[in-house]
Amino acid sequence: MALTGLQIQKLLPKTNCRECGSNTCMAFAMKLAAKKAEIAECPYASEEAIRVLSEASEPPVRGIALGPERTLKLGEETVLYRHEKTFFHQTALAVNIKDTDPPGIIEETLAAVRDYRLERIGEIFGIDMVAVTHAGTDANIFAALAKRAWETTGRPLVLRSTSPTALKAAASAVKGSRSVLSAATPETVDELHILAKENDHVLAVTAPDLDGIFKCASKLREVGFRNILLQFQTSSLAEEFQTNSAVRRAALKDAVKPLGYPFLRFLNHDADVLEIAAGAITEIDKYGGICVLPAFDPALMATLMTLRLNIYTDPQKPIQVEPKVYPIGEPQPDSPIFVTTNFSLTYFTVSGEIENSGTSGWLVVPECEGMSVLTAWAAGKFSGASIAKFVKEVRLENQVSTREIVIPGYVAQISGELEENLPGWKVLVGPQDAADIESFVKMQNAKGKM
Ligand code: SF4
C-alpha cells in the first residue's frame, strides 16, 4: 500500500542536509510519495527505510514472468474490477499432458499447442503453456516428457508432481525454460524453494486450506523468495469463485502480502466439457493467473481466448488499427478507394464488406484515436481537412491512378471540404452502413464508375 509523505518522512534521517536536492527531508518525502524521486537519492537513508519503501512500492499482486525471455507475464494487477482501470496481464491458458498418456495423444497435443493460432481483430493468439503431470511412477519418464514438451513447443511448462524427486529431475531437465513447479506443500516448501531457485523456476504453493497456503507463502517471503504462485484446493465452482475473489480482495484492499501472487488452477480431468468451460471462464473472469485445461479442444480454446480478449481489453482505450492505406484483396492502381476510421471494429467491418462485394480496393484509414465514424467526426478527428492531410502524407497519389474516394454516408457533409483540400479528386458518398457496400459497388459498376 502506498505510503503518505508524512509516513515516509518518519523513516528519513530528518537532518535537512539538502544532499538529495530538496530543502528538507519532508520535501523529499513528498517527492517520494508522488514517485518523483528515488530513495537512493538520499545517501543517509537507513536499510530499514529502503526495505519499507521498496515493499510499499511493490504492486499489490506481484508480477511473475515466465519463459526464457520472461515474455509471459502474470499478476501486477491493481484493481478488482476492470472498469476501475484495466487488467494488465491476462490469464495464461495451458493444456495438460500426462506421462501415462499414449504417445500418440502426447504428440498430437504438443503439436496442437505449438501450431494453434487464433486471429481476432488483427491480433494473433497462441496457447501460452503446457502442463506436464506426473501420473506414473518413474521420475525419469516424467523428466523426459517435460524436456520433450519444452523442445517441441518452446512454451514454459507447469511441472506437476507430488514427488519432490520427480520435480527435481524435471526441473533440471528444463532449466532455462523459466517454468512453474507445482506444488510445494507445508511439508516440502523448504526443499522445493531451493530447487526452484537453483533452476530459476517459479514455485506454486498449495495446502488443503487458505491458512496453509498463507503460511507457505509467508515462509518463502521470509527467506526472500518471491517467485510464487498460489494453488488453491477447492471442490466446487462456487468455492473456486469465492476463493479467488476473497484472496484477490485481501491482496488489493488489505495489502495481505503473502496472498499478493497470481493463481494457478488445474481444471478437473474427470469433468465434462461444460464443467471445464465453466471453470475456465471463472478463472478468466475472476483473476486467474494460469488455467490448465485437461486436454486440447480447439472449440473451447477459441471461445476462451475470445472471452479473455474482451476481459483484458483496456476499457479506456478503444481498440485501434494502425493508420495507413490497406490493400483489400489484390487492388490495382485504378481500384476503388474507400476511407474509414481506425477504430478496429469499424475497420474490420468495412474491410470485410469490401471483400464480400467481390471487388478489390484500397482502404484509407487515417488516425482517429480509435473512434468510430460519427464519434470521430463529432470530435473533429475525421474531417475533410484531416483526411486530405493524411492522403497527402501517405502519398496516395503516387500509389493509385484513380482520383475518386468513397467516404462513409454518415459524414456526407464533409465531401465539399474534402474536395476543397484535395484538388483534382472527386468525392463519392458511400452507404451509411457497411453492410450496403456490396450493393453500392454493384450500383457504381453498373454506372461504369468502378
Ligand atoms: Fe533529508 Fe536525506 Fe535529503 Fe538529507 S539527503 S535532506 S537526510 S532526505
mmCIF file of C-alpha atoms in Angstrom, residues 2 8 24 104 185 231 252 256 327 333 368:
data_model
loop_
_atom_site.group_PDB
_atom_site.id
_atom_site.type_symbol
_atom_site.label_atom_id
_atom_site.label_comp_id
_atom_site.label_asym_id
_atom_site.label_seq_id
_atom_site.Cartn_x
_atom_site.Cartn_y
_atom_site.Cartn_z
ATOM 1 C CA ALA A 2 1.392 3.426 -0.902
ATOM 2 C CA ILE A 8 7.907 8.388 4.636
ATOM 3 C CA THR A 24 14.084 19.451 3.738
ATOM 4 C CA GLY A 104 0.086 -40.619 -29.992
ATOM 5 C CA THR A 185 3.164 -28.093 0.426
ATOM 6 C CA GLN A 231 -2.645 -23.034 -5.997
ATOM 7 C CA LEU A 252 -5.646 -5.406 -3.093
ATOM 8 C CA VAL A 256 -2.053 -9.002 2.691
ATOM 9 C CA PRO A 327 -4.936 -3.143 -49.709
ATOM 10 C CA PRO A 333 -3.732 1.394 -59.259
ATOM 11 C CA CYS A 368 -8.814 8.934 -35.491
#
